[in-house]
Coordinates of C-alpha atoms and ligand atoms in Angstrom, one line a residue:
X1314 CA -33.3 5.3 17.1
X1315 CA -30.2 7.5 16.4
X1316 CA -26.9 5.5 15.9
X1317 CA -23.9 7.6 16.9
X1318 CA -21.0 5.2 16.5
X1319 CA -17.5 4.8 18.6
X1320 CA -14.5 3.1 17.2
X1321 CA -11.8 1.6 20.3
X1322 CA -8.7 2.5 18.7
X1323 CA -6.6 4.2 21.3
X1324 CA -4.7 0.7 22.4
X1325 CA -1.0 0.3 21.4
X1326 CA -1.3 -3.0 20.3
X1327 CA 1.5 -4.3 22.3
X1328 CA 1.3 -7.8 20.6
X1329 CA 2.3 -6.5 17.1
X1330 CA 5.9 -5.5 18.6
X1331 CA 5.6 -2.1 16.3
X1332 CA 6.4 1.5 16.1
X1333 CA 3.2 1.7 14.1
X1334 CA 0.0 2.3 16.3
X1335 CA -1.7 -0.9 15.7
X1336 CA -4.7 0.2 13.7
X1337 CA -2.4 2.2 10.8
X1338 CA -1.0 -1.5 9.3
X1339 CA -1.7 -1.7 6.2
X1340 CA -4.2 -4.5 5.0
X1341 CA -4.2 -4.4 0.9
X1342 CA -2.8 -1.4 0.9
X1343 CA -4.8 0.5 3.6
X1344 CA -4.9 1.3 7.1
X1345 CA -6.9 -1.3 9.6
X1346 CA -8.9 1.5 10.3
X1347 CA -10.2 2.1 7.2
X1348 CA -11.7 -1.4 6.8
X1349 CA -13.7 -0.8 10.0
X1350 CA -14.9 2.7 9.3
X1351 CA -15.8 1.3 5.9
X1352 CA -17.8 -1.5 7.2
X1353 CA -19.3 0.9 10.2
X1354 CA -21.0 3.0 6.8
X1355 CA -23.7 0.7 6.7
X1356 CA -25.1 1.5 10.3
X1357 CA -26.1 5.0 8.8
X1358 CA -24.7 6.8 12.3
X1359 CA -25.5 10.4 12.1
X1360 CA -21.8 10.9 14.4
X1361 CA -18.5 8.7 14.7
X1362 CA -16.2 9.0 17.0
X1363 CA -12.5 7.1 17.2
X1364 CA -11.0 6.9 20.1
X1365 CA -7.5 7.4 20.2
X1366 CA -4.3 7.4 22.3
X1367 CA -1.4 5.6 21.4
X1368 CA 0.1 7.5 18.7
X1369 CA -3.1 9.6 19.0
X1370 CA -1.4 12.4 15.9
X1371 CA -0.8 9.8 13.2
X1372 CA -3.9 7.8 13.6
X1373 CA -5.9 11.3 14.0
X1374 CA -3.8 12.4 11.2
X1375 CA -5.0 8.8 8.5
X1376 CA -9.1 9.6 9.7
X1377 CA -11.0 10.6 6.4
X1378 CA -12.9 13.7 7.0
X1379 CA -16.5 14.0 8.7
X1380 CA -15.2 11.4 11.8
X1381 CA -14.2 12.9 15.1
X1382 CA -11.7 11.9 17.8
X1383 CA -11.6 11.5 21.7
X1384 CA -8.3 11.3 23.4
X1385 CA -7.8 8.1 26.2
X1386 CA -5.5 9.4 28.4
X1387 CA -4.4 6.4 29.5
X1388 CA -4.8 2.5 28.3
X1389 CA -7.4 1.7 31.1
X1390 CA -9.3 -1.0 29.3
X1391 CA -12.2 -0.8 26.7
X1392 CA -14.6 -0.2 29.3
X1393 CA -12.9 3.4 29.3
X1394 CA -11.8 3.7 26.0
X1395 CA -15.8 3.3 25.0
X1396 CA -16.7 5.7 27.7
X1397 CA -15.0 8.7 26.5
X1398 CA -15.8 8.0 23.0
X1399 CA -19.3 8.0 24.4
X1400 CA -19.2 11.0 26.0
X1401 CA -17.6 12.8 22.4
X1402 CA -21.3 11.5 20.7
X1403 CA -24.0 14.4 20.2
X1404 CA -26.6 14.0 22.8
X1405 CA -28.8 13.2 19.9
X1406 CA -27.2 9.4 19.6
X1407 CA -29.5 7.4 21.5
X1408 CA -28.0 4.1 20.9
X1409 CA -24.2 3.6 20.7
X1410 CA -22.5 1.2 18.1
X1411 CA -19.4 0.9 19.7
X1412 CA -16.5 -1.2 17.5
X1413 CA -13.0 -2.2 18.1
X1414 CA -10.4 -0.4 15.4
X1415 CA -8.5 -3.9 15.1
X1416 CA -11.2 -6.0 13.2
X1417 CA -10.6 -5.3 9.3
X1418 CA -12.5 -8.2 8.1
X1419 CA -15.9 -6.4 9.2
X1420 CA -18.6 -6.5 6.7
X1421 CA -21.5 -4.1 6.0
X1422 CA -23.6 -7.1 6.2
X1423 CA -22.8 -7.5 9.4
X1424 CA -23.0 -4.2 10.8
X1425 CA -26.5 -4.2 8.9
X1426 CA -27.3 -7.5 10.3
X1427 CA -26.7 -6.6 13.7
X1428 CA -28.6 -3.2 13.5
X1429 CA -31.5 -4.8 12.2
X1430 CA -31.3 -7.6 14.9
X1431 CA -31.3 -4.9 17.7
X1432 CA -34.1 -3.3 16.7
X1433 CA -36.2 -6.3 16.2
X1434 CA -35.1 -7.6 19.6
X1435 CA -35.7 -5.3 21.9
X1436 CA -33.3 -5.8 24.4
X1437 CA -30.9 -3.1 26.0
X1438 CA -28.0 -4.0 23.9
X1439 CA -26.6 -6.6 21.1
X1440 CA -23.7 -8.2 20.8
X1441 CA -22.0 -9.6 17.6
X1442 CA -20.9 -13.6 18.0
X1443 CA -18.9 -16.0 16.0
X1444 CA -18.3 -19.9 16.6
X1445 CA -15.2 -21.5 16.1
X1446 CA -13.5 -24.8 17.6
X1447 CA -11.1 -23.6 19.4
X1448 CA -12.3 -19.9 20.2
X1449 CA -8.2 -18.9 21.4
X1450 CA -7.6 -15.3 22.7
X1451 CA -11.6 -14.4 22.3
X1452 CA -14.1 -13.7 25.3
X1453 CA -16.3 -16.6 25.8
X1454 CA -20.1 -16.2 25.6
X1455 CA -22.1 -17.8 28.0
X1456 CA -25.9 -17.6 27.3
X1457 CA -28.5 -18.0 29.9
X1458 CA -31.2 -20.4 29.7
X1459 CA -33.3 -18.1 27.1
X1460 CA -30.8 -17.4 25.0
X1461 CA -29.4 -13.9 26.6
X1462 CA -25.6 -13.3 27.1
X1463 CA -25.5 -13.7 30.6
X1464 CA -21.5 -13.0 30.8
X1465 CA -18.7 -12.2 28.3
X1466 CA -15.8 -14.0 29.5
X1467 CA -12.2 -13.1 28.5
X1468 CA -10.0 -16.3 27.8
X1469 CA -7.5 -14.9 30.7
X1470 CA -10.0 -14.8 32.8
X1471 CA -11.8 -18.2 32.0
X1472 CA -12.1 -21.3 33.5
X1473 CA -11.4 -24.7 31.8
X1474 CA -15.0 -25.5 31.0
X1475 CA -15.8 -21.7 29.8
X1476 CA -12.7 -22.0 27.4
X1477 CA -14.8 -24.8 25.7
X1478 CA -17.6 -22.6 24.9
X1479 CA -17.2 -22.1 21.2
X1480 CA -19.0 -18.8 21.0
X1481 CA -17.0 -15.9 21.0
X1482 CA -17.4 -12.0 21.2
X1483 CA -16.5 -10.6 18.0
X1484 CA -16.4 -7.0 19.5
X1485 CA -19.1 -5.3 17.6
X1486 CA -22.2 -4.0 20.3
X1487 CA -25.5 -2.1 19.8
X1488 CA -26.2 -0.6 22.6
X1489 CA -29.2 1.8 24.7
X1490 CA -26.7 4.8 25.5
X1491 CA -28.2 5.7 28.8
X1492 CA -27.8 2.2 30.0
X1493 CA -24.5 1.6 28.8
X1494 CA -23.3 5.1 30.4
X1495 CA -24.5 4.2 33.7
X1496 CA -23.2 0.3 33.3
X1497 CA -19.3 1.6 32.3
X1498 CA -19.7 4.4 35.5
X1499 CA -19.6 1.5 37.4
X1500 CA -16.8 -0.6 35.9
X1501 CA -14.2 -2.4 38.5
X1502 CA -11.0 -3.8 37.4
X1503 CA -10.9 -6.9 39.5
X1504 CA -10.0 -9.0 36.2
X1505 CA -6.6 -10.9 34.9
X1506 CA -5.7 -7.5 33.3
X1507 CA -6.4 -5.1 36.1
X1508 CA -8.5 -2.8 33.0
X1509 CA -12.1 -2.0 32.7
X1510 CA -13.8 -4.1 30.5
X1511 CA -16.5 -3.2 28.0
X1512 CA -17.1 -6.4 28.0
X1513 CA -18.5 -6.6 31.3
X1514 CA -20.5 -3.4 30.9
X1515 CA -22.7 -4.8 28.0
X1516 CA -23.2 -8.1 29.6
X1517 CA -24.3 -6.5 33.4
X1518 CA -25.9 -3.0 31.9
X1519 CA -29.3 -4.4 30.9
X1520 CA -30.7 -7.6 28.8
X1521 CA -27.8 -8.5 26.1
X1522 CA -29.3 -10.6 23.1
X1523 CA -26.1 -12.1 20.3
X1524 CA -26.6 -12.7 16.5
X1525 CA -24.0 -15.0 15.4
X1526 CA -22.4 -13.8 12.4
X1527 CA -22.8 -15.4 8.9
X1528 CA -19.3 -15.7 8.1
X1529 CA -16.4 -16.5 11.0
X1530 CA -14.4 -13.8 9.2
X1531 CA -16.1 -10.9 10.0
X1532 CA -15.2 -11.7 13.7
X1533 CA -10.9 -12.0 13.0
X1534 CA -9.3 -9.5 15.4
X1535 CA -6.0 -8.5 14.6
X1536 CA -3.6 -8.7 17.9
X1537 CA -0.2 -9.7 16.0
X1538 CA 1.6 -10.3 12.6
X1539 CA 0.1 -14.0 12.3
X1540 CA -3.1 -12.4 12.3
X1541 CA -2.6 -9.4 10.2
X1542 CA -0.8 -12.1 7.7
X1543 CA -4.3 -14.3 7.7
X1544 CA -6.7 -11.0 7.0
X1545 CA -4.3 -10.5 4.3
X1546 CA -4.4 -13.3 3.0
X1547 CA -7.9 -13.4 2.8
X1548 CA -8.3 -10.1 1.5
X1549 CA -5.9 -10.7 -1.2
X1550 CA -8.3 -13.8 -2.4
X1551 CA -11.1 -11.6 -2.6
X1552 CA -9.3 -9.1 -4.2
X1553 CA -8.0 -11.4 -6.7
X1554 CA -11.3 -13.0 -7.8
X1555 CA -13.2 -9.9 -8.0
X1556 CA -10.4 -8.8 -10.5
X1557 CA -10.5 -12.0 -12.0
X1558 CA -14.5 -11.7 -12.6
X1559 CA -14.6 -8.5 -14.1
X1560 CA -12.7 -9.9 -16.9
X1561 CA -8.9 -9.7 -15.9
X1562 CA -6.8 -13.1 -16.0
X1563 CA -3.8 -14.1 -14.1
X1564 CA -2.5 -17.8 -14.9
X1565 CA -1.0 -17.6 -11.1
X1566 CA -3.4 -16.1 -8.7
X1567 CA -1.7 -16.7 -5.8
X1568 CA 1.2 -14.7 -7.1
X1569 CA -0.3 -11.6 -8.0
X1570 CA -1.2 -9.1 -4.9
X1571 CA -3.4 -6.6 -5.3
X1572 CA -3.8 -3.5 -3.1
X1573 CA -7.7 -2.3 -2.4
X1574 CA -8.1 0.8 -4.7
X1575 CA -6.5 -0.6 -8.1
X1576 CA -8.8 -0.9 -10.6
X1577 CA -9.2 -2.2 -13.8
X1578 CA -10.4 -2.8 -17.6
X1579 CA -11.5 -6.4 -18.9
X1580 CA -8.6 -8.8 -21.0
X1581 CA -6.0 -7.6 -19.2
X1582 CA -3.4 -10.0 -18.1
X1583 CA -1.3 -9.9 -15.1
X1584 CA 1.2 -12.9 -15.1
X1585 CA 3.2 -14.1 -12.0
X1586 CA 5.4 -11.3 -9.8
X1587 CA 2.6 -8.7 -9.9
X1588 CA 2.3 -5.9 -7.1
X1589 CA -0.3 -3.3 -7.4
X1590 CA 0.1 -0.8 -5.1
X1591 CA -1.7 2.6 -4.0
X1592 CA -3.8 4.1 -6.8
X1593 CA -2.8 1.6 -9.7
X1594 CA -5.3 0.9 -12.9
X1595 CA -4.7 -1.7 -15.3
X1596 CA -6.1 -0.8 -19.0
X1597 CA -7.8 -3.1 -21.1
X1598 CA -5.6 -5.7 -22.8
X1599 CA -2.0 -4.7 -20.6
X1600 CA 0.0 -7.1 -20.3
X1601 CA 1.7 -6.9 -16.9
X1602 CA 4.5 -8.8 -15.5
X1603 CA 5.9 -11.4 -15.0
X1604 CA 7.7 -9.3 -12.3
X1605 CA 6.2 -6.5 -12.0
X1606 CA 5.7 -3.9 -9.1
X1607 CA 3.9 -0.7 -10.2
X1608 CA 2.7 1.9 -6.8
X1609 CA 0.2 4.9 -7.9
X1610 CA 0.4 4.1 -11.5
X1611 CA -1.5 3.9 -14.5
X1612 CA -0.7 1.2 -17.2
X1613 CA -2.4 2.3 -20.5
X1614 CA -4.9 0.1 -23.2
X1615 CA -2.4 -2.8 -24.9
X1616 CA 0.6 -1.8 -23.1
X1617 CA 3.0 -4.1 -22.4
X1618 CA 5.4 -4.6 -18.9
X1619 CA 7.8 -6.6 -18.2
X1620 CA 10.1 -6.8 -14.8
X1621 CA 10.0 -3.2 -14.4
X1622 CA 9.4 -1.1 -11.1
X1623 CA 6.9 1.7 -11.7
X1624 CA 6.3 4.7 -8.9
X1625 CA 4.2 7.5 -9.7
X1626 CA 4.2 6.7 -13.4
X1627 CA 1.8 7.4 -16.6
X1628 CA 1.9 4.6 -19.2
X1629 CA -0.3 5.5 -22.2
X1630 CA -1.8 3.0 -24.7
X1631 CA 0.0 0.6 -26.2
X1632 CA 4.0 1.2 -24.5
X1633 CA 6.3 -0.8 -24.0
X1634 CA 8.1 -0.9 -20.5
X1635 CA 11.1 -3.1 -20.0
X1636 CA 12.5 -5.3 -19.2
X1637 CA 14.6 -4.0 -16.3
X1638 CA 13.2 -0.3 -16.4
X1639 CA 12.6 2.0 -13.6
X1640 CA 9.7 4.4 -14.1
X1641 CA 10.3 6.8 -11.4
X1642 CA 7.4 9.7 -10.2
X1643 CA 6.7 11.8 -13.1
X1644 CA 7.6 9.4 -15.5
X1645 CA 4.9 10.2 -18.4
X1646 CA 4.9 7.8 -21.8
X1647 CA 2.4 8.4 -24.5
X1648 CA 0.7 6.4 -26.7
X1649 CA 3.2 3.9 -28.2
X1650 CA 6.3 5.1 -26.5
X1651 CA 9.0 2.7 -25.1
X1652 CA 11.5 2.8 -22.3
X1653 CA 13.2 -0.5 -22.8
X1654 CA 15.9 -2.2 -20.9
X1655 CA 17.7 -1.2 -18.5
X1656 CA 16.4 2.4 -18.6
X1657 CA 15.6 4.7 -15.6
X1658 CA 12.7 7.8 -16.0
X1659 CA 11.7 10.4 -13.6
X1660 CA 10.1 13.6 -14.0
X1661 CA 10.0 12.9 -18.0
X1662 CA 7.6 12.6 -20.8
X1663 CA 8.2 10.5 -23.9
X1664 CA 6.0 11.7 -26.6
X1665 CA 4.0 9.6 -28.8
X1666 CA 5.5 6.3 -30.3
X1667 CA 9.3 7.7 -29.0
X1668 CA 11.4 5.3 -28.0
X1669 CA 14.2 5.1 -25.1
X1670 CA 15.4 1.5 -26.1
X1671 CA 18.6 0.4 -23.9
X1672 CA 20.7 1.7 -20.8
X1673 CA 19.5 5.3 -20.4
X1674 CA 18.9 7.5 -17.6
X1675 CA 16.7 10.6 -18.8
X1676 CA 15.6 13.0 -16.0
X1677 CA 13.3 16.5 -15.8
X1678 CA 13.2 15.8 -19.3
X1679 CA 10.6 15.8 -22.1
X1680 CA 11.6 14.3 -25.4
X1681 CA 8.6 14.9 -28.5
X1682 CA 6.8 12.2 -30.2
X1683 CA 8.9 10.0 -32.7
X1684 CA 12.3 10.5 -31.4
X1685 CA 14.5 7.5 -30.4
X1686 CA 17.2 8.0 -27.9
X1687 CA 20.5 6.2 -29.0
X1688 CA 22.1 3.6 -26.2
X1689 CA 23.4 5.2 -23.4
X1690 CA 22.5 8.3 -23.0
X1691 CA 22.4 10.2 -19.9
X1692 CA 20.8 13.3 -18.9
X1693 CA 23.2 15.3 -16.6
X1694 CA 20.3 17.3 -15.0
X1695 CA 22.1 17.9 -11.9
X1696 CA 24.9 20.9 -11.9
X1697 CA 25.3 20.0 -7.8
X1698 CA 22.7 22.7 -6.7
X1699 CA 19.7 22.4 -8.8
X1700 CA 18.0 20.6 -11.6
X1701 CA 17.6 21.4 -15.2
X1702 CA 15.3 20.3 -18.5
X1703 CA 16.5 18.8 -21.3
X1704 CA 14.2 19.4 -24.0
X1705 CA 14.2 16.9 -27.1
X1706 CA 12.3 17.8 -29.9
X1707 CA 10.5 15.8 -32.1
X1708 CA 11.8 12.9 -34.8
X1709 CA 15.2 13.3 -32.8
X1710 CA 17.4 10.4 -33.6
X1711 CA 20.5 11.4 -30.7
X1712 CA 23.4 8.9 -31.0
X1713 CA 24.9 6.6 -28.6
X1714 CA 26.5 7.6 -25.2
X1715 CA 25.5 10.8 -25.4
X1716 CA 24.9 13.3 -22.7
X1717 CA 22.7 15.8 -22.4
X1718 CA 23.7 18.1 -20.3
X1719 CA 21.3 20.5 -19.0
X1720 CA 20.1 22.9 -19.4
X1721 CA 19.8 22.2 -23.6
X1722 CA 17.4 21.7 -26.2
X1723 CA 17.7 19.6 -29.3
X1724 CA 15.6 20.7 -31.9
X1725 CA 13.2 18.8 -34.3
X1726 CA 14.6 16.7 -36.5
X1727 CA 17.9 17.0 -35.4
X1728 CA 20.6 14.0 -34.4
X1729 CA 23.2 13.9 -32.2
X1730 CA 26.9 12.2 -33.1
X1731 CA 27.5 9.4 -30.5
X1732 CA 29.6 10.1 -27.6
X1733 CA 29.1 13.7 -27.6
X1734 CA 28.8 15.6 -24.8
X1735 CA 26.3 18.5 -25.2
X1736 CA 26.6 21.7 -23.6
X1737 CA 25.3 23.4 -26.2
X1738 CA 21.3 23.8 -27.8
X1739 CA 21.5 21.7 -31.0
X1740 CA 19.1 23.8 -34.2
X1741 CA 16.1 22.1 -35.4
X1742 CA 17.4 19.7 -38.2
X1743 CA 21.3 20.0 -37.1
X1744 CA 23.6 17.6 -36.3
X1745 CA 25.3 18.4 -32.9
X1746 CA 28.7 16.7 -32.5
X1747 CA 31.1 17.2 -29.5
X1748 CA 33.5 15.0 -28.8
X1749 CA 37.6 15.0 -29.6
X1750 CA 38.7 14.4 -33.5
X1751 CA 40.0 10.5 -33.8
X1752 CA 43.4 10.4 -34.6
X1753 CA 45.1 7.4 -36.1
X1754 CA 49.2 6.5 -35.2
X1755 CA 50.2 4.0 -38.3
X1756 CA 52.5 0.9 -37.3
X1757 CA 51.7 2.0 -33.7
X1758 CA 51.7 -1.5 -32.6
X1759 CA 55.2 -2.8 -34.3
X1760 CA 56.8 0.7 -33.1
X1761 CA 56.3 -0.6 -29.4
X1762 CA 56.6 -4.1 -29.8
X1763 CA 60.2 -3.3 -30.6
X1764 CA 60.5 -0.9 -28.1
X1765 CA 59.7 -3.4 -25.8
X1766 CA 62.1 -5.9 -27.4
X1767 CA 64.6 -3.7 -26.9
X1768 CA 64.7 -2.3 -23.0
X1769 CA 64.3 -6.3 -22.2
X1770 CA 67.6 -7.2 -23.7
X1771 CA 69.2 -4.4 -22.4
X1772 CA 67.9 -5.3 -18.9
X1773 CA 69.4 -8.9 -19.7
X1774 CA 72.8 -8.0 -21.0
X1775 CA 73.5 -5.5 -18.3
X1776 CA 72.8 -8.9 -15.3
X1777 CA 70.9 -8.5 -12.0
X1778 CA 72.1 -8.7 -9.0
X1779 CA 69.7 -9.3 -6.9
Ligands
UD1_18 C1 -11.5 -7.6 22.9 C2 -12.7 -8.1 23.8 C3 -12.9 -9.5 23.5 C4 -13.2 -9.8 22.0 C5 -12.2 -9.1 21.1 C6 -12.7 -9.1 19.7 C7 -12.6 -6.7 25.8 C8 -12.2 -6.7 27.3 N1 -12.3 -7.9 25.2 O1 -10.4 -8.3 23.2 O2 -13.9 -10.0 24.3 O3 -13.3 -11.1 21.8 O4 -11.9 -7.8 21.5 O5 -11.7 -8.7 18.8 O6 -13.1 -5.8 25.4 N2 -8.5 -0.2 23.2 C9 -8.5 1.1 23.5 N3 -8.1 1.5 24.8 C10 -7.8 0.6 25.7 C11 -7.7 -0.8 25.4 C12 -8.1 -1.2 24.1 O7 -8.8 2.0 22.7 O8 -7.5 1.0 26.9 C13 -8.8 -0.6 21.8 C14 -7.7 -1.3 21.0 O9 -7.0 -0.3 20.3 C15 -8.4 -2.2 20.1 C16 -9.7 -2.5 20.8 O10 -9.9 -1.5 21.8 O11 -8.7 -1.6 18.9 C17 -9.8 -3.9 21.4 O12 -8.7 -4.0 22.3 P1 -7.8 -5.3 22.4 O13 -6.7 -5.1 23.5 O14 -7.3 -5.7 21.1 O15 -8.9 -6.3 23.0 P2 -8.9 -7.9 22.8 O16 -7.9 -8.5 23.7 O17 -8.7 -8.2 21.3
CA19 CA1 -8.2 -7.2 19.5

């Protein structure tokens, strides 16, 4: 038995009212579509083909490499959509594992399960099943009198005592290709949706046997935001105690949110207000949050975060970020280093154990390890056309308000007087100063006071007329 699997995924998903094709919404982080090619792994198919139409470039475009795609012309119905997938299999696919590109919550096991089922059974094809109470939107399965499906029965289409059948189709098939060729060839659309159902191809192309699933999850379809909301959900709980097992704590659970490829060390603490998105990784001991959302960033061994936003950022060991900071893509701190409050980096590494503590902006910048960047200082690394470095050397201790004003280096040792505004390089051990010389008017104050005094009186002796 050769597997060659198809993935339905050319349908424009209508019911999620979105520019987005349907399967690209992101669940933890990831496209739909990933979750069910994921899952599909375990089938060991030796070709996959997704089906695509709606938005056909940027779903083709999100496919990781080593899966192929066939183009449904039109939305005719699954029936068709699984017929030219079909048709884009190598001949040497015997038996088709065709799968629906909208049900995230697919499990290995399950894909497994029903593999294994299929061969054991012997019959043409198998379908996967779940039972609920109230089956909603779901075909109905009805089962013969030896257990076979004898019909799969969408809910538009059902009558009041096939609604009640609790069994529904969670829209995962094994099937014999031949007979599932010749069963979709002859497809009608005399149905409540005028399209060709797969549906009735698997139940009518040969003897159809069901597992029921282990878990009702595996089976959730997502046709709308309510139920792209519950996968999250769900996903989100998993997420959250896997993290929580391998050693990381979170006082809140419920308030952290986690996307699928963030990883991370044990004793590491992420309080209340936590987002992990993209590529994040938490080091051992960090201390992240409350109030934290970090996106393709990794927060070092012991460092410590507070209500800060972090894109495309590298926190070493042991830093300090916030509160109120805004690590922008680029943004590099090593060991010990701290950009403190109210602080914006991008494009800028802070050596080891330097410190940018209060109301900063530092862009294309790299300052060396030890230096401390006085209050207020701004990088000016923008002349209107393009963007220039500001290079700070090590042990720099720059005064307040300064800005740097690139491009311009400031040596080693060197400080900078506060307020200045440097054009200039400042030499290795210098002090730069550039700002105007303070000068001091005595009895300033009395001098005008009496000025004042004066014009008012004159004003009153003189009389208004109006
Ligand atoms: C389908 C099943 C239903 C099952 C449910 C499981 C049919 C007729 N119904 O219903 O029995 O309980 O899945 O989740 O098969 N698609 C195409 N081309 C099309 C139409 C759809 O590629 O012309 C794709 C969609 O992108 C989607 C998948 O097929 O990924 C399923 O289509 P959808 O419209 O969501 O079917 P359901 O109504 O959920
Ligand atoms: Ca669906």
């Amino acid at each position: 038995m050769t597997i060659g699997v198809v993935v339905l995924a050319a349908g424009q998903g209508t019911r999620m009212r979105s520019a987005l094709p349907k399967v690209l919404h992101p669940l933890a982080g990831r496209p739909l579509i990933h979750w069910v090619l994921d899952a599909l792994d375990a089938a060991e198919a030796a070709a996959t083909v997704v089906v695509v139409g709606h938005g056909a470039e940027a779903v083709g475009a999100a496919l990781p490499a080593g899966v192929d795609t066939a183009v449904q012309p039109e939305r005719r119905g699954t029936g068709d959509a699984a017929a030219i997938g079909i048709a884009g299999l190598p001949p040497e696919c015997d038996t088709v594992l065709v799968a629906c590109g909208d049900t995230p919550l697919l499990s290995r096991e399950a894909v497994a399960d029903l593999v294994a089922a299929h061969r054991a059974a012997g019959t043409t094809g198998t379908v996967l099943t779940a039972v609920a109470d109230d089956a909603g939107s779901y075909g109905r399965i009805v089962r013969d009198e030896v257990g076979l499906v004898a019909a799969i029965v969408e809910a538009r289409d059902a009558d009041e005592a096939q609604l009640s059948i609790g069994e529904f189709n969670a829209g995962l098939y094994v099937y014999d290709r031949a007979s599932l060729e010749d069963a979709l060839a002859g497809l009608g659309t005399e149905n409540a949706q005028g399209e060709l159902y797969l549906t009735d191809a698997v139940a009518s192309g040969g003897s159809l046997g069901a597992l029921v699933a282990a878990s009702i999850e595996v089976a959730a379809g997502v046709n709308d935001r309510v139920d792209l909301a519950a996968c999250e959900s769900v996903v989100q709980d998993r997420l959250r105690h896997a993290a929580m097992l391998a050693g990381v704590s979170m006082p809140d659970p419920s308030a952290v949110y986690l996307d699928a490829q963030v990883t991370y060390d044990p004793d590491a603490v992420l309080w209340p207000g936590v987002h992990l998105r993209g590529a994040c990784h938490v080091g051992e001991g960090a201390q992240v949050g409350p109030d934290v959302v970090a996106e393709d960033t990794r927060l070092g061994a012991g460092c410590v975060v507070r209500a800060a936003h972090l894109v495309g950022a590298d926190v070493g060991d042991g830093c300090s970020v916030g509160p109120f900071a805004y690590l922008r893509p680029g943004a590099r701190l090593e060991a010990g280093a701290k950009a403190g409050t109210y602080v914006e980096l991008k494009n800028a590494t802070l050596g080891r154990g330097a410190k940018v503590p209060h109301l900063s902006y530092i862009g294309d910048a790299t300052v060396g390890e030890g230096s401390n960047i006085g209050a207020g200082n701004i990088t000016a690394n923008y002349d209107g056309f393009r963007k220039h470095r500001t290079r700070v050397g090590a042990r720099v201790r720059t005064g307040s308000d300064c800005v740097l004003v690139a491009p311009v280096t400031i040596g080693d040792d060197a400080m900078t007087g506060a307020g200045s505004i440097l054009t200039d390089d400042v030499p290795p051990g210098a002090l730069g100063i550039a700002r105007a010389r303070q000068t001091n008017i005595e009895g300033f104050t009395e001098k005008a006071a009496a000025r004042a005094r004066a014009a008012s009186e004159a004003e009153q002796a003189g009389g208004t007329t109006e």
